[in-house]
């Protein structure tokens, strides 16, 4: 079985020598690369389809059991409904076909896979309608239309959490399964768990807007610091860099004290900072999953998250694997953080339960097995003669 993975692949995270030291910059989401690595680790052949704005010709890279096809992009793709990007990816898929394609997000990576004619599973990782309602601009409108077209045309959908599934229409639910996001099996090997936590809390958030909750989190931290004047707050992610949007807001509202604006970081550095923190504050008001939360659970840092923030309550086992609060209230957020800061034994108990819950439900071993079962079921529908032949060979009936 040759598995195609279409999405924003971080080439530098791939556990495979692609025969080139000068890998192009690509749109990147770590989970896509982690899934590819997990499949390679289990001996499967993988073809990855991604794109880059830094190449002048389509690029095909080869490694052991892995082929990476990199398509070109052009500036301002939303103005063209990503037509150029979709056709570039589709052409590479047809030139280098897989047996089945698992496509991340309901936008250009999935649309191109559907147009390729190859059996495709479209993975739903966000709720386009909700995002558009909170970020009402032309780009998000284009994404909303793309989402509608892709989910309607797709025969097979996979929601990344039960929350994402719950937001779908009845007609879409009929062709959707739930495949949770997962954390990698080697995440614990990349961090050194501290004997004693350092005196700061941390948030890993990409995007400074009301939906992500950082403005309120800054106000909540000011209240935390009234009780714990020596504690600091590390902000990691896009828009969290020095003199970025979050920093400008903090200056404007006199909320800079004790806050370190770190911006985007290499994942290994990011996860070590999370492991060293006393609390991960996740102020987002809506999450289809919550990768920062699950990784914090795995590295032993207790989490504060939203009581009604999409999948977060489920991820935190309804308050057993972390503290849930009203993330619309700075007072409630501050109270939850202070509860963990004031009781080390309680914080350790919460973190220990969270670790076990994460291992049992969201580990690579658990989730990738579900992926493989889905891929095989789709292939058996589209290639029944080949499946019967392979079964006969395995049984010696030839």
Short mmCIF file of N, CA and C in Angstrom, two decimals, residues 53 61 70 77 82 87 125 140 257 385-386 394:
data_model
loop_
_atom_site.label_atom_id
_atom_site.label_comp_id
_atom_site.label_asym_id
_atom_site.label_seq_id
_atom_site.Cartn_x
_atom_site.Cartn_y
_atom_site.Cartn_z
N UNK A 53 6.52 28.56 -2.10
CA UNK A 53 6.58 29.79 -2.88
C UNK A 53 7.99 30.18 -3.25
N UNK A 61 11.51 15.04 -4.67
CA UNK A 61 12.63 14.56 -3.86
C UNK A 61 12.37 13.10 -3.48
N UNK A 70 6.80 18.68 -4.50
CA UNK A 70 6.62 20.06 -4.06
C UNK A 70 6.12 20.89 -5.25
N UNK A 77 -3.01 33.89 -3.34
CA UNK A 77 -3.79 32.79 -3.95
C UNK A 77 -5.29 32.93 -3.74
N UNK A 82 -7.22 29.88 -5.33
CA UNK A 82 -6.15 28.88 -5.28
C UNK A 82 -6.12 28.00 -6.53
N UNK A 87 -4.14 23.17 -9.31
CA UNK A 87 -3.73 22.48 -10.53
C UNK A 87 -2.29 21.98 -10.44
N UNK A 125 -9.97 19.83 9.86
CA UNK A 125 -9.21 20.28 11.02
C UNK A 125 -9.69 21.60 11.59
N UNK A 140 -11.02 34.74 4.30
CA UNK A 140 -11.78 33.72 5.02
C UNK A 140 -13.07 33.37 4.28
N UNK A 257 4.48 44.00 32.09
CA UNK A 257 5.29 43.56 33.22
C UNK A 257 5.26 42.04 33.38
N UNK A 385 -10.10 -6.26 -6.62
CA UNK A 385 -9.37 -7.37 -7.25
C UNK A 385 -7.96 -7.47 -6.69
N UNK A 386 -7.31 -6.33 -6.49
CA UNK A 386 -5.95 -6.35 -5.95
C UNK A 386 -5.94 -6.86 -4.53
N UNK A 394 -0.94 -14.03 0.48
CA UNK A 394 -0.62 -14.19 1.90
C UNK A 394 -1.01 -15.58 2.40
#
